[in-house]
Amino acid sequence: MGNTIDNIIWECIIKRLSDQETPASATRLDQWLTADAAHRQEYERIKEIWVLSRHLPEKPLGDFDKVRAMILVSDTTANVKMSAHMPKKGPVIIRRYAVAAVFAVALLFALLFRNRMFITSETGTRQAAWTVRRAEPGKILQVTLPDSSRVWLNSGSEISYPENHFGDSEGGLRQVKLGGEAFFEVSHDAKHPFVVSGGGLNTTVYGTSFNVRAYENEQTVSVAVKTGKVGVRHEGSTRPAGMKKAQDVVFLTPAQQLTYNRKTGGLIEGSVRPEDVSAWTAGDLIFAQTPLYEVFATIGRRYGMAVQADPVRYRDCKLSARFGNKPLEAVMKTLKLAMNVDYQTKGQTIIISGGTACNTDN
Amino acid sequence: MGSNTGLADFELLYQRWSGPLHHYACYLVRDTEAARSLVNDLFIQLWHRASEPENLKVYLYRSIKNAALNYISAQRSKPLVFMENEELTTISDLSAPKVSTGETERLLFLQKLIGQLPERRQLVFRMHRLEGFSYAEIAELMQISVRTVEDHLSKSMQFLHSHAQQYLHAKLTEA
């Protein structure tokens, strides 16, 4: 189909359609129109598209439930009558998170024991209907769950959840299984606890943002909280060391992190900067006393490369460092300087060697 | 603003403006999720205003622009561009029209086509055709020249026109 209308004619057409005509462009266009019936026909088609586009439906963002929830929470907290004379309110944002946290604590106590049986047993889970989302090495994926909660999946991580029955299971749980690392921003819903299972830990929230790291190849599993309050339970029957006898659940608040050692079964509570909790979603790499072998594995996943490194040799020395969103070469260069390791890239593989500073008891 | 409008009406406002504002915010901050937060926060802010703004459209766009600029200057480093947001493929949302009239189908098709335009061009087209902004207004909001606005519009129409023809032909051969 010959569709070669001159650029200049196109400009004249647009001018006419958008009421921006000049005498010169009008004349030009009219000349073109009278020259050939086919031109007039094409003009009509173009005009049709132009007019049709005015009637296009707006697709909204789709977050109104979340916005509504925020508005209602802040309204009830403030307990203020809205009127035209009301002065502009203060820090609503702080208040809305505070209320969310209060809900979480109050209801967590009530519901946790009721839900205990369900969380620990796998029976009745409709596995067949679970959706799986996976972030390949080198990629960071963001997923929106049926309840509008958002999940950032780190490289080499995957989650699964019952897409059609989210929040429908016994106890009204919103269930998510995790392998790897993910940062969660959970929509507030006091009636439906949000439970993440991964690495032997179950983390329960009602509406918060937190990070779970449970990579198969790593010795530790960690949960860190950015906002709100989070309850963490161990999946198995034996209570891990570090969990007090009276409690079955450890509560974490913002800036707190729980680290569970798979091998020893130990639980350690530590602190973390809230902004660091989700720093990886922006491409940052943060290592805090991380065994070097895990550092290499993380780097491999992050950049989509395979890693060849002796696990025993690099098991004991630990790295604490932070890298911004940098290319692989920059990161490896710094590692070379800091830990005296040598590296080579062959195709899609990083080969690590050296590391004279890496002895046991470092 | 709250008592006068009521949540139901407010939701209508949200349905009308959140989409276009999000497109615009994405253009400014180059980050889908940050843009989403900016838009949602703006609506919460709007709800809590003592009185309704004189010109809502102007208020919304100006506020988003300010919020976006503040966000940008607060960022220390550029975010990773690797994020894929599967949910954002609007095409899948539109693929099941409720009423299958000729008009609706054509609109849906046009909607899909527009979605294929490059980002900046698409935004110019939307702002002009859907939001009714003038060339000058678009130029100011997007920090480009009026000439560029016109050029984007022209190229958009060229694209739509050439692809719409394919559809028209295909339609004739379909059952």
Coordinates of C-alpha atoms in Angstrom, one line a residue:
Chain A
M1 CA 0.0 0.0 0.0
G2 CA 1.5 3.2 -1.0
N3 CA 1.6 5.3 2.1
T4 CA 4.2 7.9 1.2
I5 CA 2.7 11.2 2.1
D6 CA 5.3 13.9 2.1
N7 CA 6.5 15.0 5.5
I8 CA 5.6 18.5 4.7
I9 CA 2.0 17.5 3.8
W10 CA 1.9 15.6 7.1
E11 CA 2.7 18.8 9.0
C12 CA 0.0 20.6 7.2
I13 CA -2.5 17.9 8.0
I14 CA -1.5 18.0 11.7
K15 CA -1.8 21.8 11.7
R16 CA -5.3 21.6 10.3
L17 CA -6.4 18.9 12.7
S18 CA -5.1 20.7 15.7
D19 CA -6.3 24.1 14.7
Q20 CA -2.9 25.5 14.3
E21 CA -3.1 26.3 10.6
T22 CA -1.2 29.1 8.9
P23 CA -2.4 30.5 5.6
A24 CA 0.6 28.9 3.9
S25 CA 0.0 25.5 5.3
A26 CA -3.7 25.7 4.5
T27 CA -3.0 26.6 0.9
R28 CA -0.5 23.8 0.5
L29 CA -2.9 21.2 2.0
D30 CA -5.8 22.3 -0.2
Q31 CA -3.6 22.0 -3.2
W32 CA -2.7 18.4 -2.2
L33 CA -6.3 17.5 -1.5
T34 CA -7.7 18.8 -4.8
A35 CA -4.9 17.1 -6.7
D36 CA -6.3 13.6 -6.2
A37 CA -9.4 11.9 -4.8
A38 CA -7.2 9.3 -3.2
H39 CA -5.6 12.1 -1.2
R40 CA -9.0 13.2 0.1
Q41 CA -9.8 9.7 1.1
E42 CA -6.5 9.3 3.0
Y43 CA -7.1 12.6 4.7
E44 CA -10.5 11.3 5.9
R45 CA -9.0 8.2 7.3
I46 CA -6.3 10.2 9.1
K47 CA -9.0 12.5 10.5
E48 CA -11.0 9.5 11.7
I49 CA -8.0 8.3 13.7
W50 CA -7.5 11.8 15.1
V51 CA -11.1 12.1 16.2
L52 CA -11.2 8.5 17.5
S53 CA -8.2 9.2 19.7
R54 CA -10.1 11.8 21.6
H55 CA -12.5 9.1 22.9
L56 CA -9.8 6.8 24.3
P57 CA -10.6 5.5 27.7
E58 CA -8.3 6.5 30.5
K59 CA -6.7 3.6 32.2
P60 CA -6.4 4.4 35.9
L61 CA -3.4 3.4 38.0
G62 CA -5.4 0.8 39.8
D63 CA -4.2 1.6 43.3
F64 CA -7.3 3.3 44.6
D65 CA -7.9 0.6 47.2
K66 CA -4.5 1.4 48.7
V67 CA -5.1 5.1 48.6
R68 CA -8.5 4.6 50.1
A69 CA -7.0 2.5 52.9
M70 CA -4.5 5.2 53.6
I71 CA -7.1 7.9 53.7
L72 CA -9.4 5.9 56.0
V73 CA -6.6 5.0 58.4
S74 CA -5.4 8.6 58.7
D75 CA -9.0 9.8 59.1
T76 CA -9.8 7.5 62.0
T77 CA -6.6 8.1 63.8
A78 CA -6.9 11.9 63.6
N79 CA -10.6 11.6 64.6
V80 CA -11.2 15.0 63.0
K81 CA -14.3 16.3 61.3
M82 CA -13.4 17.4 57.8
S83 CA -14.7 20.8 57.0
A84 CA -13.9 23.5 54.5
H85 CA -12.2 25.6 57.2
M86 CA -9.9 22.8 58.4
P87 CA -6.3 23.9 58.2
K88 CA -3.8 21.7 56.3
K89 CA -3.0 18.7 58.3
G90 CA 0.4 17.7 59.7
P91 CA 2.4 14.6 59.0
V92 CA -0.2 12.2 57.8
I93 CA 2.3 9.8 56.6
I94 CA 3.8 9.1 60.0
R95 CA 0.4 8.5 61.4
R96 CA -0.8 6.0 58.8
Y97 CA 2.2 3.8 59.3
A98 CA 1.9 4.0 63.1
V99 CA -1.7 2.8 62.9
A100 CA -0.9 0.0 60.6
A101 CA 1.7 -1.2 63.1
V102 CA -0.8 -1.1 66.0
F103 CA -3.2 -3.2 64.0
A104 CA -0.5 -5.7 63.3
V105 CA 0.5 -6.2 66.9
A106 CA -3.0 -6.5 68.3
L107 CA -4.3 -8.9 65.7
L108 CA -1.1 -10.9 65.4
F109 CA -1.6 -12.2 69.0
A110 CA -5.1 -13.1 68.4
L111 CA -4.8 -14.9 65.1
L112 CA -1.3 -16.4 65.3
F113 CA -2.3 -19.3 67.5
R114 CA -5.4 -20.0 65.5
N115 CA -3.4 -20.1 62.4
R116 CA -0.5 -22.1 63.8
M117 CA -1.8 -25.5 62.6
F118 CA -2.3 -24.3 59.1
I119 CA 1.1 -22.6 58.7
T120 CA 3.1 -25.7 59.8
S121 CA 1.1 -28.2 57.7
E122 CA 1.2 -28.3 54.0
T123 CA -2.0 -30.3 53.6
G124 CA -4.8 -28.6 51.9
T125 CA -2.6 -26.3 49.9
R126 CA -3.8 -26.3 46.4
Q127 CA -0.4 -26.6 44.7
A128 CA -1.8 -27.0 41.3
A129 CA -3.1 -23.5 41.1
W130 CA 0.0 -21.7 42.3
T131 CA 1.6 -19.1 40.0
V132 CA 5.4 -19.0 39.9
R133 CA 7.4 -15.9 39.2
R134 CA 11.1 -16.1 38.6
A135 CA 13.8 -13.5 38.2
E136 CA 16.7 -14.9 36.2
P137 CA 20.3 -14.2 37.2
G138 CA 21.2 -10.7 36.0
K139 CA 17.6 -9.5 36.4
I140 CA 15.5 -7.9 39.1
L141 CA 11.8 -8.5 38.6
Q142 CA 8.9 -6.7 40.1
V143 CA 5.6 -8.5 40.6
T144 CA 2.2 -7.3 41.7
L145 CA 0.2 -9.8 43.7
P146 CA -3.6 -10.1 43.4
D147 CA -4.0 -8.0 46.5
S148 CA -1.9 -5.2 45.0
S149 CA 1.1 -6.0 47.3
R150 CA 4.3 -5.5 45.4
V151 CA 7.3 -7.8 45.4
W152 CA 10.8 -7.1 44.1
L153 CA 12.6 -10.3 43.2
N154 CA 16.3 -10.3 43.3
S155 CA 18.4 -12.2 40.7
G156 CA 18.0 -15.9 40.9
S157 CA 14.9 -15.8 43.1
E158 CA 11.4 -17.0 42.7
I159 CA 8.1 -16.8 44.5
S160 CA 4.9 -18.8 44.1
Y161 CA 1.4 -18.0 45.3
P162 CA -2.1 -19.1 44.5
E163 CA -3.2 -16.5 42.0
N164 CA -6.9 -17.2 42.0
H165 CA -7.3 -18.0 45.7
F166 CA -5.0 -15.4 47.2
G167 CA -6.3 -14.7 50.7
D168 CA -8.9 -17.5 50.3
S169 CA -7.2 -20.3 52.1
E170 CA -8.0 -21.4 55.6
G171 CA -7.6 -18.5 58.0
G172 CA -7.8 -16.1 55.1
L173 CA -4.1 -16.2 54.6
R174 CA -2.3 -14.5 51.7
Q175 CA 0.4 -17.1 51.2
V176 CA 3.7 -16.7 49.3
K177 CA 6.5 -19.1 49.1
L178 CA 10.0 -17.7 48.5
G179 CA 13.3 -19.1 47.2
G180 CA 16.0 -16.5 47.1
E181 CA 15.6 -12.9 48.1
A182 CA 12.6 -10.6 47.8
F183 CA 11.5 -7.3 49.2
F184 CA 7.8 -7.0 50.0
E185 CA 5.5 -4.0 50.2
V186 CA 2.4 -5.5 51.6
S187 CA -1.1 -3.9 51.2
H188 CA -2.7 -3.3 54.5
D189 CA -5.4 -5.9 55.2
A190 CA -6.1 -6.7 58.8
K191 CA -8.4 -9.5 57.9
H192 CA -6.0 -11.4 55.8
P193 CA -2.5 -12.1 57.2
F194 CA 0.2 -12.1 54.6
V195 CA 2.6 -15.0 55.2
V196 CA 5.9 -15.6 53.4
S197 CA 7.6 -19.0 53.8
G198 CA 11.2 -19.4 52.9
G199 CA 14.3 -21.1 54.2
G200 CA 12.5 -22.6 57.2
L201 CA 11.0 -19.4 58.4
N202 CA 7.4 -18.1 58.2
T203 CA 7.0 -14.3 58.3
T204 CA 3.6 -12.9 59.0
V205 CA 2.5 -9.3 58.4
Y206 CA -0.7 -7.3 57.8
G207 CA 0.6 -4.4 55.8
T208 CA 4.3 -3.5 56.0
S209 CA 7.5 -3.5 53.9
F210 CA 10.2 -6.0 54.7
N211 CA 12.9 -8.1 53.0
V212 CA 13.4 -11.8 53.2
R213 CA 16.7 -13.4 52.1
A214 CA 16.7 -17.2 51.8
Y215 CA 19.0 -18.4 49.1
E216 CA 19.6 -22.2 48.9
N217 CA 23.4 -21.8 48.8
E218 CA 23.6 -19.6 51.8
Q219 CA 24.0 -20.7 55.4
T220 CA 21.8 -18.0 56.8
V221 CA 18.2 -16.8 56.2
S222 CA 17.3 -13.3 57.2
V223 CA 14.3 -11.1 57.6
A224 CA 14.7 -7.3 57.8
V225 CA 12.0 -4.8 58.4
K226 CA 11.7 -1.4 56.7
T227 CA 8.3 -0.3 57.9
G228 CA 5.6 -1.7 60.1
K229 CA 5.8 -4.8 62.3
V230 CA 6.5 -8.3 61.4
G231 CA 6.2 -11.7 63.2
V232 CA 8.6 -14.5 62.4
R233 CA 8.1 -18.1 63.3
H234 CA 10.2 -21.2 62.7
E235 CA 8.6 -23.7 60.4
G236 CA 9.7 -26.9 62.0
S237 CA 8.7 -28.4 65.3
T238 CA 11.9 -27.8 67.2
R239 CA 12.3 -24.3 68.5
P240 CA 15.6 -22.8 67.3
A241 CA 18.2 -21.7 69.8
G242 CA 17.8 -18.0 70.5
M243 CA 14.0 -18.1 70.5
K244 CA 12.9 -17.7 74.1
K245 CA 10.9 -20.5 75.5
A246 CA 7.8 -18.4 76.2
Q247 CA 7.4 -17.3 72.7
D248 CA 6.9 -19.0 69.4
V249 CA 7.3 -15.9 67.4
V250 CA 9.8 -13.1 67.2
F251 CA 8.5 -9.7 66.5
L252 CA 10.6 -7.3 64.4
T253 CA 10.1 -3.6 64.0
P254 CA 11.7 -1.2 61.5
A255 CA 15.5 -1.3 61.5
Q256 CA 15.5 -4.7 62.9
Q257 CA 16.8 -7.8 61.3
L258 CA 16.6 -11.5 62.2
T259 CA 19.2 -13.9 61.0
Y260 CA 18.6 -17.6 61.2
N261 CA 21.5 -20.0 60.8
R262 CA 20.3 -23.2 59.0
K263 CA 23.2 -25.3 60.2
T264 CA 23.3 -24.4 63.8
G265 CA 19.7 -23.5 64.2
G266 CA 20.6 -20.3 65.9
L267 CA 18.6 -17.0 65.7
I268 CA 20.3 -13.6 66.0
E269 CA 18.6 -10.3 66.2
G270 CA 20.5 -7.4 64.8
S271 CA 19.9 -3.9 63.5
V272 CA 19.9 -2.6 59.9
R273 CA 19.3 0.8 58.4
P274 CA 15.7 0.9 57.0
E275 CA 16.9 2.4 53.7
D276 CA 19.4 -0.5 53.4
V277 CA 16.6 -3.1 53.6
S278 CA 15.5 -2.5 50.0
A279 CA 18.7 -1.0 48.7
W280 CA 19.3 -4.0 46.4
T281 CA 16.1 -3.1 44.4
A282 CA 18.0 -0.1 43.2
G283 CA 21.0 -2.2 42.2
D284 CA 23.1 -1.7 45.3
L285 CA 25.1 -4.6 46.6
I286 CA 25.6 -4.6 50.4
F287 CA 27.7 -7.1 52.2
A288 CA 27.9 -7.2 56.0
Q289 CA 30.3 -9.8 57.3
T290 CA 29.4 -12.0 54.4
P291 CA 31.5 -15.0 53.7
L292 CA 33.4 -14.4 50.5
Y293 CA 32.0 -17.4 48.7
E294 CA 28.5 -16.1 49.2
V295 CA 29.8 -12.7 48.0
F296 CA 30.9 -14.3 44.7
A297 CA 27.6 -16.2 44.4
T298 CA 25.7 -13.0 44.9
I299 CA 27.7 -11.2 42.3
G300 CA 27.2 -14.0 39.9
R301 CA 23.5 -13.8 40.2
R302 CA 23.4 -10.1 40.1
Y303 CA 25.3 -9.9 36.8
G304 CA 24.0 -13.1 35.3
M305 CA 27.3 -14.9 35.2
A306 CA 28.4 -18.3 36.4
V307 CA 31.1 -18.3 39.1
Q308 CA 33.9 -20.7 39.6
A309 CA 35.4 -20.3 43.0
D310 CA 36.6 -22.8 45.6
P311 CA 33.9 -22.8 48.3
V312 CA 36.3 -24.1 51.0
R313 CA 39.0 -21.6 50.3
Y314 CA 36.6 -18.6 50.4
R315 CA 34.4 -19.8 53.1
D316 CA 36.0 -18.2 56.1
C317 CA 36.9 -14.7 55.4
K318 CA 34.2 -12.2 55.5
L319 CA 33.5 -9.0 53.6
S320 CA 31.7 -5.9 54.6
A321 CA 31.3 -3.5 51.7
R322 CA 28.7 -1.6 49.7
F323 CA 28.6 -1.1 46.0
G324 CA 26.3 1.2 44.2
N325 CA 24.7 0.4 40.9
K326 CA 28.1 -0.4 39.1
P327 CA 29.3 -2.6 36.3
L328 CA 30.9 -5.9 37.1
E329 CA 34.4 -4.8 36.4
A330 CA 34.3 -2.0 38.9
V331 CA 33.0 -4.4 41.6
M332 CA 35.6 -7.0 40.8
K333 CA 38.4 -4.4 40.8
T334 CA 37.5 -3.3 44.3
L335 CA 37.3 -6.8 45.5
K336 CA 40.7 -7.5 44.0
L337 CA 42.2 -4.6 46.0
A338 CA 40.4 -5.3 49.2
M339 CA 40.7 -9.1 49.4
N340 CA 43.6 -9.7 47.1
V341 CA 41.6 -12.1 44.9
D342 CA 42.3 -12.5 41.2
Y343 CA 39.6 -12.9 38.7
Q344 CA 39.2 -13.7 35.0
T345 CA 36.1 -13.6 32.9
K346 CA 35.7 -16.3 30.2
G347 CA 32.5 -15.8 28.3
Q348 CA 29.7 -16.0 30.9
T349 CA 31.9 -17.3 33.7
I350 CA 33.9 -15.5 36.4
I351 CA 36.9 -17.5 37.5
I352 CA 38.2 -16.6 41.0
S353 CA 41.7 -17.4 42.2
G354 CA 44.2 -16.1 44.7
G355 CA 43.2 -14.3 47.9
T356 CA 46.2 -14.6 50.0
A357 CA 44.5 -12.5 52.7
C358 CA 41.8 -15.0 53.0
N359 CA 42.8 -17.2 55.9
T360 CA 40.6 -18.9 58.5
D361 CA 39.9 -16.7 61.5
N362 CA 40.1 -13.5 59.6
Chain B
M1 CA -11.7 18.7 50.6
G2 CA -12.9 15.5 52.1
S3 CA -16.3 16.4 53.5
N4 CA -17.4 18.2 50.3
T5 CA -16.6 15.4 47.9
G6 CA -16.9 12.1 49.6
L7 CA -14.8 9.1 48.8
A8 CA -17.0 7.8 45.9
D9 CA -16.5 11.1 44.0
F10 CA -12.9 11.1 44.9
E11 CA -12.5 7.7 43.4
L12 CA -13.8 9.1 40.2
L13 CA -11.2 11.7 40.2
Y14 CA -8.6 9.1 40.8
Q15 CA -9.9 6.9 37.9
R16 CA -9.8 9.9 35.6
W17 CA -6.4 11.3 36.5
S18 CA -4.1 8.7 38.0
G19 CA -3.3 7.0 34.7
P20 CA -2.3 10.1 32.8
L21 CA -0.4 11.6 35.8
H22 CA 1.5 8.3 36.1
H23 CA 2.5 8.4 32.4
Y24 CA 3.8 11.9 32.9
A25 CA 5.5 11.1 36.2
C26 CA 7.3 8.1 34.6
Y27 CA 8.6 10.4 31.9
L28 CA 10.0 12.7 34.6
V29 CA 11.6 10.3 37.0
R30 CA 12.3 7.3 34.7
D31 CA 11.1 4.9 37.3
T32 CA 7.6 3.3 37.2
E33 CA 7.3 2.5 40.8
A34 CA 8.6 5.8 42.1
A35 CA 6.1 7.5 39.7
R36 CA 3.4 5.3 41.1
S37 CA 4.2 6.4 44.7
L38 CA 4.3 10.1 43.7
V39 CA 0.9 9.9 42.1
N40 CA -0.7 8.0 45.0
D41 CA 0.8 10.4 47.5
L42 CA -0.4 13.3 45.5
F43 CA -4.0 12.0 45.8
I44 CA -3.7 11.5 49.5
Q45 CA -2.4 15.1 49.7
L46 CA -5.3 16.3 47.6
W47 CA -7.8 14.6 49.8
H48 CA -6.4 16.4 52.8
R49 CA -6.4 19.8 51.3
A50 CA -8.6 22.4 53.0
S51 CA -10.3 23.4 49.8
E52 CA -10.6 22.2 46.3
P53 CA -8.0 23.7 44.0
E54 CA -9.2 26.3 41.5
N55 CA -8.0 24.5 38.5
L56 CA -7.7 20.9 39.3
K57 CA -5.8 19.8 36.2
V58 CA -3.2 22.5 36.6
Y59 CA -2.8 21.7 40.3
L60 CA -2.4 18.0 39.6
Y61 CA 0.2 18.4 36.9
R62 CA 2.1 21.2 38.7
S63 CA 2.2 19.2 41.9
I64 CA 3.5 16.1 40.2
K65 CA 6.1 18.0 38.4
N66 CA 7.3 19.5 41.7
A67 CA 7.2 16.2 43.5
A68 CA 9.1 14.6 40.7
L69 CA 11.8 17.2 40.7
N70 CA 12.2 16.9 44.4
Y71 CA 12.4 13.1 44.1
I72 CA 15.1 13.4 41.4
S73 CA 17.3 15.7 43.4
A74 CA 16.9 13.5 46.5
Q75 CA 18.2 10.5 44.5
R76 CA 22.0 10.0 44.9
S77 CA 22.4 7.5 42.2
K78 CA 20.3 6.4 39.2
P79 CA 18.2 3.3 39.9
L80 CA 18.9 0.1 38.2
V81 CA 17.1 0.0 34.8
F82 CA 16.7 -3.7 34.9
M83 CA 13.3 -3.7 36.5
E84 CA 10.6 -5.5 34.5
N85 CA 7.1 -4.9 35.6
E86 CA 5.0 -7.5 34.0
E87 CA 1.9 -5.9 35.3
L88 CA 2.4 -2.8 33.3
T89 CA 1.7 -4.5 29.9
T90 CA -1.6 -2.7 29.5
I91 CA -2.2 -4.6 26.3
S92 CA -3.2 -7.7 28.2
D93 CA -5.8 -5.8 30.2
L94 CA -7.5 -4.5 27.2
S95 CA -7.7 -7.8 25.3
A96 CA -11.1 -8.8 26.6
P97 CA -13.6 -6.1 25.6
K98 CA -17.0 -6.5 27.3
V99 CA -19.2 -5.4 24.4
S100 CA -18.0 -6.3 21.0
T101 CA -19.2 -3.3 18.9
G102 CA -17.2 -2.0 16.0
E103 CA -16.4 1.2 17.9
T104 CA -15.1 -0.5 21.0
E105 CA -12.9 -2.8 18.9
R106 CA -11.4 0.1 17.0
L107 CA -10.7 2.0 20.2
L108 CA -9.0 -1.0 21.7
F109 CA -6.9 -1.5 18.7
L110 CA -6.0 2.2 18.6
Q111 CA -5.1 2.0 22.3
K112 CA -2.8 -0.9 21.6
L113 CA -1.1 0.9 18.8
I114 CA -0.6 4.0 20.8
G115 CA 1.0 1.9 23.4
Q116 CA 3.6 0.9 20.9
L117 CA 4.8 4.4 20.3
P118 CA 8.2 5.4 21.9
E119 CA 7.8 6.8 25.3
R120 CA 8.3 10.5 24.8
R121 CA 6.3 10.5 21.6
Q122 CA 3.5 8.6 23.2
L123 CA 3.3 11.0 26.1
V124 CA 3.1 14.0 23.7
F125 CA 0.3 12.3 21.9
R126 CA -1.6 11.4 25.0
M127 CA -1.2 14.8 26.5
H128 CA -2.6 16.5 23.4
R129 CA -5.3 14.1 22.4
L130 CA -6.4 12.6 25.7
E131 CA -5.7 15.3 28.2
G132 CA -6.3 18.2 25.9
F133 CA -3.2 20.1 26.7
S134 CA -2.1 22.8 24.2
Y135 CA 1.3 22.7 22.4
A136 CA 2.6 25.4 24.7
E137 CA 1.4 23.6 27.8
I138 CA 3.0 20.3 26.7
A139 CA 6.2 22.1 25.8
E140 CA 6.4 23.5 29.3
L141 CA 5.5 20.3 31.1
M142 CA 7.9 18.2 29.1
Q143 CA 10.6 20.8 28.8
I144 CA 10.7 20.6 25.0
S145 CA 10.1 23.0 22.2
V146 CA 6.7 23.6 20.6
R147 CA 8.3 22.5 17.3
T148 CA 9.2 19.2 18.9
V149 CA 5.7 18.7 20.2
E150 CA 4.3 19.2 16.7
D151 CA 6.9 16.9 15.3
H152 CA 6.0 14.2 17.8
L153 CA 2.3 14.5 17.0
S154 CA 3.0 14.3 13.3
K155 CA 5.1 11.2 13.6
S156 CA 2.6 9.6 16.0
M157 CA -0.2 10.1 13.4
Q158 CA 2.0 8.7 10.7
F159 CA 2.6 5.6 12.7
L160 CA -1.0 5.2 13.6
H161 CA -2.2 5.8 10.1
S162 CA 0.1 3.3 8.5
H163 CA -0.7 0.6 11.1
A164 CA -4.4 1.3 11.1
Q165 CA -4.5 0.5 7.4
Q166 CA -3.3 -3.0 8.1
Y167 CA -6.0 -3.5 10.6
L168 CA -8.7 -2.3 8.2
H169 CA -7.5 -4.8 5.6
A170 CA -7.3 -7.6 8.1
K171 CA -10.8 -6.9 9.3
L172 CA -12.2 -7.4 5.8
T173 CA -10.7 -10.9 5.6
E174 CA -11.8 -12.0 9.1
A175 CA -15.0 -13.9 9.6

